[in-house]
Tab-separated table of C-alpha atoms in Angstrom:
chain	number	residue	atom	x	y	z
U	6	MET	CA	-4.793	4.113	-22.850
U	7	SER	CA	-2.511	5.442	-20.118
U	8	ARG	CA	-1.085	3.302	-17.359
U	9	HIS	CA	-3.499	4.838	-14.840
U	10	GLU	CA	-6.501	4.208	-17.083
U	11	LYS	CA	-5.450	0.592	-17.574
U	12	ALA	CA	-4.942	0.051	-13.825
U	13	LEU	CA	-8.280	1.735	-13.050
U	14	SER	CA	-10.022	-0.452	-15.605
U	15	GLN	CA	-8.490	-3.605	-14.112
U	16	VAL	CA	-9.443	-2.630	-10.564
U	17	LEU	CA	-13.002	-1.643	-11.454
U	18	ARG	CA	-13.594	-4.745	-13.572
U	19	GLY	CA	-12.996	-6.926	-10.513
U	20	THR	CA	-12.333	-10.073	-12.532
U	21	SER	CA	-8.611	-10.378	-11.805
U	22	ASP	CA	-8.008	-9.029	-8.295
U	23	ASN	CA	-5.216	-11.595	-7.789
U	24	ASN	CA	-3.307	-10.321	-10.830
U	25	ILE	CA	-3.079	-6.575	-10.116
U	26	LEU	CA	0.489	-5.369	-9.812
U	27	PHE	CA	1.177	-3.703	-6.464
U	28	GLU	CA	3.129	-0.935	-8.201
U	29	ASP	CA	0.120	-0.173	-10.431
U	30	LEU	CA	-2.214	0.044	-7.424
U	31	VAL	CA	0.163	2.400	-5.595
U	32	SER	CA	0.532	4.515	-8.738
U	33	LEU	CA	-3.253	4.689	-9.151
U	34	LEU	CA	-3.779	5.896	-5.581
U	35	SER	CA	-1.051	8.507	-6.006
U	36	PHE	CA	-2.720	9.631	-9.241
U	37	PHE	CA	-5.966	10.189	-7.304
U	38	GLY	CA	-4.113	12.406	-4.808
U	39	PHE	CA	-3.666	10.033	-1.897
U	40	GLU	CA	-0.758	10.698	0.440
U	41	GLN	CA	1.433	7.751	1.357
U	42	ARG	CA	3.429	6.676	4.385
U	43	ILE	CA	5.533	3.525	4.387
U	44	LYS	CA	6.272	1.603	7.569
U	45	GLY	CA	8.033	-1.679	6.863
U	46	SER	CA	6.012	-3.491	4.211
U	47	HIS	CA	2.874	-1.477	4.994
U	48	HIS	CA	1.963	1.278	2.552
U	49	ILE	CA	-0.631	3.483	4.226
U	50	PHE	CA	-2.726	5.817	2.066
U	51	TRP	CA	-5.050	8.631	3.091
U	52	LYS	CA	-6.703	11.596	1.452
U	53	GLU	CA	-8.508	14.689	2.672
U	54	GLY	CA	-12.262	14.145	2.461
U	55	ILE	CA	-12.056	10.339	2.457
U	56	ALA	CA	-12.791	8.598	5.739
U	57	GLU	CA	-11.132	5.286	4.882
U	58	ILE	CA	-7.414	4.724	5.374
U	59	LEU	CA	-5.991	2.111	3.008
U	60	ASN	CA	-3.238	-0.138	4.345
U	61	LEU	CA	-1.667	-2.122	1.501
U	62	GLN	CA	0.999	-4.809	1.495
U	63	PRO	CA	2.468	-6.601	-1.512
U	64	ILE	CA	2.725	-10.337	-2.068
U	65	GLY	CA	5.818	-10.407	-4.227
U	66	SER	CA	5.012	-8.028	-7.083
U	67	LYS	CA	1.212	-8.412	-6.781
U	68	ALA	CA	-1.347	-6.710	-4.566
U	69	LYS	CA	-3.474	-8.749	-2.175
U	70	ALA	CA	-6.909	-9.459	-3.642
U	71	TYR	CA	-8.880	-8.263	-0.614
U	72	GLN	CA	-6.935	-4.988	-0.625
U	73	VAL	CA	-7.706	-4.461	-4.328
U	74	LYS	CA	-11.378	-4.872	-3.382
U	75	GLN	CA	-10.992	-2.241	-0.635
U	76	VAL	CA	-9.453	0.182	-3.141
U	77	ARG	CA	-12.279	-0.541	-5.631
U	78	ASN	CA	-14.889	0.177	-2.935
U	79	VAL	CA	-13.254	3.533	-2.091
U	80	ILE	CA	-13.018	4.497	-5.783
U	81	LEU	CA	-16.684	3.660	-6.333
U	82	SER	CA	-17.935	5.176	-3.057
U	83	TYR	CA	-16.233	8.511	-3.656
U	84	LYS	CA	-16.558	8.449	-7.468
U	85	LEU	CA	-12.813	8.983	-7.922
U	86	GLY	CA	-12.678	7.916	-11.559
U	87	VAL	CA	-15.256	10.458	-12.720
U	88	ALA	CA	-14.186	13.131	-15.228
U	89	ASN	CA	-14.714	15.993	-12.761
U	90	GLU	CA	-11.983	14.624	-10.444
C-alpha cells in the first residue's frame, strides 16, 4: 500500500481525524492535483473544477480534525479516489 493509499484510507475511514499527519494530508491533496499556495501557516489548496478552496493549518505535526473532515467531504463529493481519476 502506497503512502497516498494509506493516507486516503485514513481520511476516508474518519475514525482518527485527530491523528492524521499534516504532511500526509498535503501530500494527498497534491497527489489529487490540487495547487497550493502558502501564506504564513496557511496552506491554501484549489483545483480546477472544484468549487471549494481548502485552507489548512497544522497543529504541530498533525492536521486539525475539522480540516480533515473538510478534505474528506471534498474527496467524497467529487469522487477523487475513484480509479478513473
